[in-house]
PDB file of C-alpha atoms in Angstrom:
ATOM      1  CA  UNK A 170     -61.498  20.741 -10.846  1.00  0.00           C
ATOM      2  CA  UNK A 171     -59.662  24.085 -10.950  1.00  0.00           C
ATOM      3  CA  UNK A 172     -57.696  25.397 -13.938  1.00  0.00           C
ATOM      4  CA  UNK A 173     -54.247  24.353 -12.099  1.00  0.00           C
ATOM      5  CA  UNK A 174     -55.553  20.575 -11.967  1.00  0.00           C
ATOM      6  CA  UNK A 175     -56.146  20.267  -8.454  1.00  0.00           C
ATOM      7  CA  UNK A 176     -59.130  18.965  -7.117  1.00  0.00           C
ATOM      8  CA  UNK A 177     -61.041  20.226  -4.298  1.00  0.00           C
ATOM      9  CA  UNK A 178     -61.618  17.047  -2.532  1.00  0.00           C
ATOM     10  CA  UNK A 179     -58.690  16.059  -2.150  1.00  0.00           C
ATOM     11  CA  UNK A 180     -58.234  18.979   0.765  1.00  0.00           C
ATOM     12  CA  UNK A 181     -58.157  17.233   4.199  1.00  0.00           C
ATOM     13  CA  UNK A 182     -60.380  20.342   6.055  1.00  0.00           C
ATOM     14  CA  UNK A 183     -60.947  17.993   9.158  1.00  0.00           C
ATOM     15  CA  UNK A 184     -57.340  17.311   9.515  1.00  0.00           C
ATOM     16  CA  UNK A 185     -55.354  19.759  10.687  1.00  0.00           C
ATOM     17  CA  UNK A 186     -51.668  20.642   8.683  1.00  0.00           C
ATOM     18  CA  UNK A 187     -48.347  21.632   9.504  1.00  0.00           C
ATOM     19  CA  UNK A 188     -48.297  24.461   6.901  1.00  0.00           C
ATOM     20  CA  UNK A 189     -51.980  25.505   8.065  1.00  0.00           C
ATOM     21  CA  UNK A 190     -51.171  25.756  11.428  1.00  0.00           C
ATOM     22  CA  UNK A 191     -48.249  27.709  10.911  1.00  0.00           C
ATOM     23  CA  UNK A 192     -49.845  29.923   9.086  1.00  0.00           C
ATOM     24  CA  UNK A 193     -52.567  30.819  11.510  1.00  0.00           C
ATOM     25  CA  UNK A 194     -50.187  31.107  13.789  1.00  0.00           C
ATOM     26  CA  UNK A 195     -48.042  34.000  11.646  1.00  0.00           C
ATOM     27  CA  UNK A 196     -51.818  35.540  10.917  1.00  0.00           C
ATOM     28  CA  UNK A 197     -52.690  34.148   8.019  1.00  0.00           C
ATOM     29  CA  UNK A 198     -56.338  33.289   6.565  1.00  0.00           C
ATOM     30  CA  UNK A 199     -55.811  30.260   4.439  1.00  0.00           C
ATOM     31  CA  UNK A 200     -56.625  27.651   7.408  1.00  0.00           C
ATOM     32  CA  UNK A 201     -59.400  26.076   8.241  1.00  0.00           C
ATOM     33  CA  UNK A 202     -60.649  25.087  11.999  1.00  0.00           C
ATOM     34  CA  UNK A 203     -58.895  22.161  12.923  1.00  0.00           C
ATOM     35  CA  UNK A 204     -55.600  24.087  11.933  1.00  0.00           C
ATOM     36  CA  UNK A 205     -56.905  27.137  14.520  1.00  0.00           C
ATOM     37  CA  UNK A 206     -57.520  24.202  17.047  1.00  0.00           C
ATOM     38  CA  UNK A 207     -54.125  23.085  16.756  1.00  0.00           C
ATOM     39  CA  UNK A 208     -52.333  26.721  16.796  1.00  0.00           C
ATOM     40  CA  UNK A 209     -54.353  27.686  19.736  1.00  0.00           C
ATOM     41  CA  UNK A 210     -53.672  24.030  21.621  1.00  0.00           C
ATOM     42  CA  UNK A 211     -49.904  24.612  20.615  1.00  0.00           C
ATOM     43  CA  UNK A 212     -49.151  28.178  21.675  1.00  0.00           C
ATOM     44  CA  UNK A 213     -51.294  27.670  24.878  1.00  0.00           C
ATOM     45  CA  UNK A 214     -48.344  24.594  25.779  1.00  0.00           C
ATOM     46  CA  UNK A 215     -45.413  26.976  24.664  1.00  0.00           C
ATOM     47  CA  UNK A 216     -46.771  30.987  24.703  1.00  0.00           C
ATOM     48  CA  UNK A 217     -43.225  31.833  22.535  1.00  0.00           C
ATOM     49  CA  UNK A 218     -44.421  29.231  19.744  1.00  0.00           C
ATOM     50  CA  UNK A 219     -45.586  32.621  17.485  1.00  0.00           C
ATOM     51  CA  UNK A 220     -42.224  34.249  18.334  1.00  0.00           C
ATOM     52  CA  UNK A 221     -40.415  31.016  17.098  1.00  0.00           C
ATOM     53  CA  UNK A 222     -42.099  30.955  13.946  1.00  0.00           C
ATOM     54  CA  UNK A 223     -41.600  34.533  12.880  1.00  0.00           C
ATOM     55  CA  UNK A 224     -38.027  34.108  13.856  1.00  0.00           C
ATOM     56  CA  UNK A 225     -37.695  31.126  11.451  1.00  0.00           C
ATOM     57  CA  UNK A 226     -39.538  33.420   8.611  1.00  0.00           C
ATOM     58  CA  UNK A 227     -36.985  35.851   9.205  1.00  0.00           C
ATOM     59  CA  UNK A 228     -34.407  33.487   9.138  1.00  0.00           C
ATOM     60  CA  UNK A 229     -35.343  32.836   5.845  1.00  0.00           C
ATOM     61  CA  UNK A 230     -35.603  35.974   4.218  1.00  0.00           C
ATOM     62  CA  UNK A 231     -32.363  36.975   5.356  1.00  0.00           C
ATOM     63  CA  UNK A 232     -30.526  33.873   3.704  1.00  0.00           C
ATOM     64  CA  UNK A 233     -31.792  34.587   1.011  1.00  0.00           C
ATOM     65  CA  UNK A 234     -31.118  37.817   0.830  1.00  0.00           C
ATOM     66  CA  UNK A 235     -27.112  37.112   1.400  1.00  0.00           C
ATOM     67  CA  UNK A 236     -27.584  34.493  -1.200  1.00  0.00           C
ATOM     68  CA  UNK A 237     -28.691  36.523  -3.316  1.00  0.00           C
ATOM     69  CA  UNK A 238     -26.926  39.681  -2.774  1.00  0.00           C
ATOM     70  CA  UNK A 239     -23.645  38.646  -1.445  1.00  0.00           C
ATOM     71  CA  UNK A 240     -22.992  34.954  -3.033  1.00  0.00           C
ATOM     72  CA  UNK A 241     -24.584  35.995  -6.025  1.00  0.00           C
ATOM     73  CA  UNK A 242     -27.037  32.985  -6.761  1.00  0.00           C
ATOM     74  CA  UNK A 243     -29.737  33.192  -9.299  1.00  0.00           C
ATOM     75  CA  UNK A 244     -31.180  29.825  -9.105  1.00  0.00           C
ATOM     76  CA  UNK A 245     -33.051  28.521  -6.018  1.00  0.00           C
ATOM     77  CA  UNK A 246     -34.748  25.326  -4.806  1.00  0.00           C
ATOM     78  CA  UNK A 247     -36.988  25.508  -2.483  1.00  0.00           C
ATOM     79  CA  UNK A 248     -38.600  22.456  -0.563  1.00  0.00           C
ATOM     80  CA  UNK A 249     -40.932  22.180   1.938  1.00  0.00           C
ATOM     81  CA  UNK A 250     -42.326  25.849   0.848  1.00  0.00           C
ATOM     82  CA  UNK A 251     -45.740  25.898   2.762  1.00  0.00           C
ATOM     83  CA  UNK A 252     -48.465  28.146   1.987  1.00  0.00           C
ATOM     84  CA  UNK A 253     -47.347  31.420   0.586  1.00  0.00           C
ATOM     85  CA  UNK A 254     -46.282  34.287   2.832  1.00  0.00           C
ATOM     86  CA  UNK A 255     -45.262  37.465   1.432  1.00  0.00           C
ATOM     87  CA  UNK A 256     -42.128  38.417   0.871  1.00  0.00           C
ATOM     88  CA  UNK A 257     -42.114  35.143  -0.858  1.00  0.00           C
ATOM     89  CA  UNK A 258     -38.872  33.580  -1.714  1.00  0.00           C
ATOM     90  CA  UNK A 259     -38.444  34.570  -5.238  1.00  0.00           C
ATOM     91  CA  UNK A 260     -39.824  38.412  -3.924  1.00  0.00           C
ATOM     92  CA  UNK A 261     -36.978  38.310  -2.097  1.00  0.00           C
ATOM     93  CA  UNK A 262     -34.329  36.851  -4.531  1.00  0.00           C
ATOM     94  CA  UNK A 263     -36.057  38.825  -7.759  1.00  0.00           C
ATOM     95  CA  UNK A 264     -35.792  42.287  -5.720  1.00  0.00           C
ATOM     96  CA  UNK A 265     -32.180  41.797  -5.098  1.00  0.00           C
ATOM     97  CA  UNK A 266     -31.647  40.114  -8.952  1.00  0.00           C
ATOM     98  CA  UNK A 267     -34.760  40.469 -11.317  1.00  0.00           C
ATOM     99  CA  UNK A 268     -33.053  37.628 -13.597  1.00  0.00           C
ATOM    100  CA  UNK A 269     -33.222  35.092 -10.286  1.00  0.00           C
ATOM    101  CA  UNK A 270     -35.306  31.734 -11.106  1.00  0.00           C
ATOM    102  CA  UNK A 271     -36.876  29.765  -8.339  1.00  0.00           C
ATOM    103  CA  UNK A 272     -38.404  26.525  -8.178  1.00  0.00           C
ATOM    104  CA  UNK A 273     -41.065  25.959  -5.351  1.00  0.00           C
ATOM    105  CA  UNK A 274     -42.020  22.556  -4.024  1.00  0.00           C
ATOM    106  CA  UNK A 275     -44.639  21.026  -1.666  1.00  0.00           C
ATOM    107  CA  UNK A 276     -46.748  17.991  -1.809  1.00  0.00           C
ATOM    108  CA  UNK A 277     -49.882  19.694  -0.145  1.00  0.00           C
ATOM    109  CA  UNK A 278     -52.951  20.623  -2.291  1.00  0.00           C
ATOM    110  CA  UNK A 279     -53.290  23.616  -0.479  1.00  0.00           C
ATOM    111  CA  UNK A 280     -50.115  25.449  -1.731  1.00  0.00           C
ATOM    112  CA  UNK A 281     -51.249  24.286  -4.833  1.00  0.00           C
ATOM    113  CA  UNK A 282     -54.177  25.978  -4.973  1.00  0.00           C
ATOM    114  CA  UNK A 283     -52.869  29.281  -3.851  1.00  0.00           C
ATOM    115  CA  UNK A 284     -49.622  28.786  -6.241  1.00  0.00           C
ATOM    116  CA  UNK A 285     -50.525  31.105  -8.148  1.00  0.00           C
ATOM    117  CA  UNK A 286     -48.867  33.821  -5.591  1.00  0.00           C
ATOM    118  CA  UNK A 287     -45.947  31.941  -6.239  1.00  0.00           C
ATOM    119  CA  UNK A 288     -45.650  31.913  -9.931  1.00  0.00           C
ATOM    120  CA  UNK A 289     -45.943  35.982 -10.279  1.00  0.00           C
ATOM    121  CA  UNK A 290     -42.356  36.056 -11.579  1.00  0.00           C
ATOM    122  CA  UNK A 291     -40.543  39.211 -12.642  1.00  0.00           C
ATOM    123  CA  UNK A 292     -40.412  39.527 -16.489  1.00  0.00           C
ATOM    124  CA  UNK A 293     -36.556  38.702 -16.239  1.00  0.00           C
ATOM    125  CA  UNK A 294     -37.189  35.794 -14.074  1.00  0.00           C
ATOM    126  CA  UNK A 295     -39.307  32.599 -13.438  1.00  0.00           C
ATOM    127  CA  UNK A 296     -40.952  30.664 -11.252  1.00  0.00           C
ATOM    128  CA  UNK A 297     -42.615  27.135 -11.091  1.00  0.00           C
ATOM    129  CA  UNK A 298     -44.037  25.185  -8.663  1.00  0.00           C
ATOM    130  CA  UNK A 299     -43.658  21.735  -8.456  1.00  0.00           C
ATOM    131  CA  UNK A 300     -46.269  18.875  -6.449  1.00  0.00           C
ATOM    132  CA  UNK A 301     -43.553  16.576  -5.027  1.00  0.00           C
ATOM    133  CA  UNK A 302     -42.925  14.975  -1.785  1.00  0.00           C
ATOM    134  CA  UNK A 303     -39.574  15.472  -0.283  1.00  0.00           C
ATOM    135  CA  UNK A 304     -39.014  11.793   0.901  1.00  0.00           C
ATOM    136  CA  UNK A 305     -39.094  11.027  -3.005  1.00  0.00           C
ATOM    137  CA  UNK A 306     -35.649  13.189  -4.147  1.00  0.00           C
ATOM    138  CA  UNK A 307     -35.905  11.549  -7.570  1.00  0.00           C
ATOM    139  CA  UNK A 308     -39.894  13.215  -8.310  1.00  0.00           C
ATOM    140  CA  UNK A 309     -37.872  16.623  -7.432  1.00  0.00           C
ATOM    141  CA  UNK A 310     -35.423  16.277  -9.479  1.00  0.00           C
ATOM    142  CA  UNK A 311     -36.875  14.737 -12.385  1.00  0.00           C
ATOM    143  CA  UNK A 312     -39.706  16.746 -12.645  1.00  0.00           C
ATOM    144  CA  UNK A 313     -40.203  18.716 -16.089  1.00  0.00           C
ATOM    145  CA  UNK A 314     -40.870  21.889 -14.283  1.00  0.00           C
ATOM    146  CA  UNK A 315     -37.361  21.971 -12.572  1.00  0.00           C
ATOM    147  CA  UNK A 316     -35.731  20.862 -15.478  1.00  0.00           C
ATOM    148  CA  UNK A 317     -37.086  23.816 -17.255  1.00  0.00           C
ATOM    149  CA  UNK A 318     -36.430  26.610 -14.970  1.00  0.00           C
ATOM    150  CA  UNK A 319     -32.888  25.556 -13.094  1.00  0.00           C
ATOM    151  CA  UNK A 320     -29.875  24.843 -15.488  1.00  0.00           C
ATOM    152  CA  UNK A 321     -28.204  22.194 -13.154  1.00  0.00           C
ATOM    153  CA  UNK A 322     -24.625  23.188 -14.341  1.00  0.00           C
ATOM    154  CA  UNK A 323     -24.310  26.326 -12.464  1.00  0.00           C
ATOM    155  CA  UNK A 324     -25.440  26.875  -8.740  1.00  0.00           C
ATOM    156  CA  UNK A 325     -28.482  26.693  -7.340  1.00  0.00           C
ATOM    157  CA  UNK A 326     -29.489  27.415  -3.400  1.00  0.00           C
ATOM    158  CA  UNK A 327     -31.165  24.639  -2.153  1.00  0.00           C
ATOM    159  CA  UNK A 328     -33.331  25.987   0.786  1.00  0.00           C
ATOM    160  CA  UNK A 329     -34.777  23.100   3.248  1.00  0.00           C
ATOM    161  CA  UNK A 330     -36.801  25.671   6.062  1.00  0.00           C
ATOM    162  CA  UNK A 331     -38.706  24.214   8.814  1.00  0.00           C
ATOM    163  CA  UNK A 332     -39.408  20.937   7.032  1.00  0.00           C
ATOM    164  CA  UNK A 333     -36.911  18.032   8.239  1.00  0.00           C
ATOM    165  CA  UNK A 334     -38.013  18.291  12.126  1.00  0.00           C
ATOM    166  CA  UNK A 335     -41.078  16.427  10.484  1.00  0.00           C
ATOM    167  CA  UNK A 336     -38.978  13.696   8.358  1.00  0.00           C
ATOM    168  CA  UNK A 337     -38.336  10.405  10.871  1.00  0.00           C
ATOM    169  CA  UNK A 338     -35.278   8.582  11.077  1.00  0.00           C
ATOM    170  CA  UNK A 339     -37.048   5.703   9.350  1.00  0.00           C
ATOM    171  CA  UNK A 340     -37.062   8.177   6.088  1.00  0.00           C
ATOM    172  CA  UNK A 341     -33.518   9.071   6.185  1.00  0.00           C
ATOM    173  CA  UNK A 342     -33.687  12.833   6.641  1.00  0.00           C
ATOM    174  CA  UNK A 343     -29.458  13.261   5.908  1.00  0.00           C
ATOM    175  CA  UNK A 344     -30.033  10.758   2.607  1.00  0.00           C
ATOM    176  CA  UNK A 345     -32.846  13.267   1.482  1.00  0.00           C
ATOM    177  CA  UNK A 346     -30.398  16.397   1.492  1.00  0.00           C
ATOM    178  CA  UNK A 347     -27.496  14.572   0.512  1.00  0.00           C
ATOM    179  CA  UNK A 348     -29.377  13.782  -2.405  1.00  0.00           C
ATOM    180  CA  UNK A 349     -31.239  16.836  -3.411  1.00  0.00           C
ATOM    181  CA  UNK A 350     -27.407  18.085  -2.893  1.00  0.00           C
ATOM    182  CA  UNK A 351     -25.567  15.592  -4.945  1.00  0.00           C
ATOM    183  CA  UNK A 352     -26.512  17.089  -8.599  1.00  0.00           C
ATOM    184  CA  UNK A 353     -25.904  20.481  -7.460  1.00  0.00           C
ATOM    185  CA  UNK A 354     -22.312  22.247  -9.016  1.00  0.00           C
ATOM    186  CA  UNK A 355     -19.564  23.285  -6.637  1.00  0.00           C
ATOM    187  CA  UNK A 356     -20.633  27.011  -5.602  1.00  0.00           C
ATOM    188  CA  UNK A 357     -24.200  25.834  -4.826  1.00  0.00           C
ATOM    189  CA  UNK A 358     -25.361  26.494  -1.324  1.00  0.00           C
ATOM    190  CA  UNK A 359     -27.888  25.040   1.301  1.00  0.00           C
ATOM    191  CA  UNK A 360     -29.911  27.159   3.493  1.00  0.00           C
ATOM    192  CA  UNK A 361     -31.607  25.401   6.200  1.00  0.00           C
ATOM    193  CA  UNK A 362     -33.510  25.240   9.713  1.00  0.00           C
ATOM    194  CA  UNK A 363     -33.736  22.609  11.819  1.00  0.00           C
ATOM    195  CA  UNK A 364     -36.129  21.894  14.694  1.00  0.00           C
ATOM    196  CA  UNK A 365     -34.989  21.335  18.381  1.00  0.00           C
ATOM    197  CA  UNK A 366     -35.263  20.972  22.028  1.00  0.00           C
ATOM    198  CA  UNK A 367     -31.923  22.211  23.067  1.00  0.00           C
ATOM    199  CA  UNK A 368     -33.496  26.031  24.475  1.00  0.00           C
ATOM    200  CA  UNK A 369     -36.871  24.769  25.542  1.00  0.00           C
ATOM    201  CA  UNK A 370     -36.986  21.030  25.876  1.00  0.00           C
ATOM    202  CA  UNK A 371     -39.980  20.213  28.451  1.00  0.00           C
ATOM    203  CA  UNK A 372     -42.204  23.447  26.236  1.00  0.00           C
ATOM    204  CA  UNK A 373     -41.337  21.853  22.709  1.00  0.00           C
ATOM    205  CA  UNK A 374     -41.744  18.197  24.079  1.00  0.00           C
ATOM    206  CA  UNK A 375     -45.409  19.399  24.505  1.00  0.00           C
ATOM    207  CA  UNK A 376     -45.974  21.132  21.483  1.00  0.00           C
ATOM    208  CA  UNK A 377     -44.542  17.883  19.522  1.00  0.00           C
ATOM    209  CA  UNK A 378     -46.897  15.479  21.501  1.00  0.00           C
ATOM    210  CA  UNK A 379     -49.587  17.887  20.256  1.00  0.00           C
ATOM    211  CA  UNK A 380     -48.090  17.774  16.743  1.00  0.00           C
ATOM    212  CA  UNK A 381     -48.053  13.748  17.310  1.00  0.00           C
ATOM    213  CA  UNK A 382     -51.445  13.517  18.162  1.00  0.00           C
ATOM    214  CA  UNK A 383     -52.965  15.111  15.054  1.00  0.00           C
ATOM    215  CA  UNK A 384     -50.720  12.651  13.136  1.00  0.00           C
ATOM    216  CA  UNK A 385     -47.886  14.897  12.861  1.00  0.00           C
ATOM    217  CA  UNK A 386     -45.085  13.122  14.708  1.00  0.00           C
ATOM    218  CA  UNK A 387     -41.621  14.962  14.866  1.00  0.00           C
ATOM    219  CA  UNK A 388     -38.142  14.260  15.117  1.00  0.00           C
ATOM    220  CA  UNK A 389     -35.952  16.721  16.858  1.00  0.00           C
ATOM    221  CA  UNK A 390     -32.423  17.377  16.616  1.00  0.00           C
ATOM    222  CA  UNK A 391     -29.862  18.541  18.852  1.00  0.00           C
ATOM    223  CA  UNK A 392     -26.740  20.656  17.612  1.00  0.00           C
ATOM    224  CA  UNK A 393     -24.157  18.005  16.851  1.00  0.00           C
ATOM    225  CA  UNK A 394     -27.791  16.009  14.781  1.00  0.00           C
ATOM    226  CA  UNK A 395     -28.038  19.239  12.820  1.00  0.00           C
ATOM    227  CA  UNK A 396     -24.521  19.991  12.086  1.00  0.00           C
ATOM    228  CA  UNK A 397     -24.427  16.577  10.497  1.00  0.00           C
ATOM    229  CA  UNK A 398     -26.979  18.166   7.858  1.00  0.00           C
ATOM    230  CA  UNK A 399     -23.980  20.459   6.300  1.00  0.00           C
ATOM    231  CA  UNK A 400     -20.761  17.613   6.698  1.00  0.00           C
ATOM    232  CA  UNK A 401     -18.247  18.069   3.833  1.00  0.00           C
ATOM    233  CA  UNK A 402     -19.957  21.554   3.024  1.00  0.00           C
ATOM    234  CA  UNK A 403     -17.988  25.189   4.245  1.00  0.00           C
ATOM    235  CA  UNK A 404     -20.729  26.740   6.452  1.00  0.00           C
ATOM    236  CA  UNK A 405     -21.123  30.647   5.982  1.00  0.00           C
ATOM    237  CA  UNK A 406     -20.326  32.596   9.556  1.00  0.00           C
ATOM    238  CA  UNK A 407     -21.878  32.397  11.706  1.00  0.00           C
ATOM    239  CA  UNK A 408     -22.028  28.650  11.277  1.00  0.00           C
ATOM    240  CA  UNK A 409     -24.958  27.149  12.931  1.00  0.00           C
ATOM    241  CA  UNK A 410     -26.651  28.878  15.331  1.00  0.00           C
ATOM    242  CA  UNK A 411     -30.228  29.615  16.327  1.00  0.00           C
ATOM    243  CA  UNK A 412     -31.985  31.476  13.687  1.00  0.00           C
ATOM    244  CA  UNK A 413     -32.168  34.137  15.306  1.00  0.00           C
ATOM    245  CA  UNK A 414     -28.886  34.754  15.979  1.00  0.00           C
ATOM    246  CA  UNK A 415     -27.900  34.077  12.086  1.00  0.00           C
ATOM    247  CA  UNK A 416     -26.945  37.811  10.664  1.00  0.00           C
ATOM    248  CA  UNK A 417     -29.613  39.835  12.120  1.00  0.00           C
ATOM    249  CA  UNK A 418     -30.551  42.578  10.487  1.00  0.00           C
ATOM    250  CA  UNK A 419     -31.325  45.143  13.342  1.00  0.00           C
ATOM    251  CA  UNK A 420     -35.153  44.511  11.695  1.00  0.00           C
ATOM    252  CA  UNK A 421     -36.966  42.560  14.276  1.00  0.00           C
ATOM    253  CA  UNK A 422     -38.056  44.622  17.436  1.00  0.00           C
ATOM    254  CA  UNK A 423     -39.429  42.223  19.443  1.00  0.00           C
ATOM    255  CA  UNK A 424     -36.899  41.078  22.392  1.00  0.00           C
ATOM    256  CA  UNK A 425     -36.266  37.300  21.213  1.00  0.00           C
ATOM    257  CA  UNK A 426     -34.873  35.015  24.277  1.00  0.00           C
ATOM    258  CA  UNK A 427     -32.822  31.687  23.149  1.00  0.00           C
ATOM    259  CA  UNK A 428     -35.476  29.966  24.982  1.00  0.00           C
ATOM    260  CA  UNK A 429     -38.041  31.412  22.856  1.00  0.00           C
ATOM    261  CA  UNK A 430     -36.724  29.775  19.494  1.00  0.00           C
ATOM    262  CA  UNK A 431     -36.367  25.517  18.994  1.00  0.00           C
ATOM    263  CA  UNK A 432     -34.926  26.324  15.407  1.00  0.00           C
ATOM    264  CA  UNK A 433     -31.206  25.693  14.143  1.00  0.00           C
ATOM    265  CA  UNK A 434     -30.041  27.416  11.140  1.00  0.00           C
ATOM    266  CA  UNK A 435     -26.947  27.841   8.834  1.00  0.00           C
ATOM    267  CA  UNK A 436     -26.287  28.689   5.225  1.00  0.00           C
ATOM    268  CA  UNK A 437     -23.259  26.351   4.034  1.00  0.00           C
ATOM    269  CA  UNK A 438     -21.584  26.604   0.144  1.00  0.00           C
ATOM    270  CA  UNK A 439     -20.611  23.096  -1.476  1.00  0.00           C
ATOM    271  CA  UNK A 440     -17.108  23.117  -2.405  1.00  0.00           C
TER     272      UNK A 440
END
């Protein structure tokens, strides 16, 4: 046992995992070589795979950024956070607003493991990580360590990045959101991305049967399946749109084609 709990064995290392996978595929070390397998199986079906997944990183960082800098939010949720890639989400909040307070949640040991990158909170703010899956809102919610960091009655951005493409209809992807949403004040926000075919659909049909043969299966959405992610909610301009295309920043220099990216996102503020 480590001193966070977590227990070695309970590691899949023959399996390979979303969150590993992507982050070989964005360069990181903390996979192991069935993950490689599957990034190298993946981005030899669809070469623009790596470009997609930086552009969904990206994506991320700059919603937050407006979240915190131009809607002024100081409380975040973040589900679905995968294995920690810095700027992390609070490194982005807590540079804009020191005071900001995150909440980070995943149900793989891994991120668990390396939490501790995610839990290096300003002095002014705080961070906590809780070991929840996403198909069980009430474990989110209820959990001490949200409870203890988030104060409920004022808003809180609810970020949902790269995570519901892997959430079936069986599980009820829009009842999920709806309610992680529902005890959220007016003047929260959600931030999310949302896999798709719509640019690339025979290159991402293959990289999903690959995902679906190491257990992973997916559920892609087209534009009017993703909208219906922000209904009764005032989307922020540019409304939903490829992530690339959402407020660039002018800091990516790589050329990114719409074919290149199978990712839907929008930032939208609950009335």
């Amino acid at each position: 046992m480590s001193e966070n709990g977590w227990s070695a064995d309970r590691i899949d290392t023959e399996s390979a995992h979303s969150a590993r996978i992507y982050d070989y595929i964005l360069g990181g070390k903390d996979y192991y070589p069935a993950d490689k397998e599957a990034g190298i199986a993946m981005s030899r079906e669809w070469p623009a795979l790596p470009i997609h997944m930086r552009a969904n990183r990206d994506f991320m960082n700059r919603a937050v950024r407006y979240l915190a800098e131009e809607a002024g939010i100081r409380q975040f949720l973040d589900i679905g956070t995968g294995i920690p890639t810095s700027p992390n989400l609070h490194e982005i909040a807590q540079a804009v607003a020191p005071d900001s307070r995150v909440v980070y949640v995943d149900n793989d040991p891994i991120v668990l493991t390396l939490s501790q990158g995610l839990l290096a909170s300003t002095p002014e703010g705080r961070t906590a990580y809780v070991e929840a899956d996403m198909c069980r809102p009430a474990t989110i919610l209820d959990a001490p360590e949200l409870r203890e960091t988030l104060d409920l009655g004022r808003p809180v951005a609810l970020t949902v990045i790269a995570i519901v493409h892997f959430v079936l209809d069986k599980d009820d992807a829009y009842g999920i959101v709806n309610r992680l949403l529902e005890p959220l004040p007016s003047g929260s926000y959600l931030a999310m991305s949302i896999g798709t075919a719509d640019f690339a659909p025979d290159e991402v049909a293959r990289v999903a049967r690959e995902y679906a043969a190491r257990d992973m299966p997916m559920r892609l959405r087209t534009e009017a399946e993703a909208a219906r992610f922000f209904d009764g909610l005032d989307l922020v301009e540019p409304g939903l749109t490829q992530v690339h295309k959402w407020r660039p920043d002018g800091t990516t220099t790589e050329t990114i084609k719409d074919e290149d990216i199978a990712m839907y996102g929008a930032v939208a503020r609950k009335p």
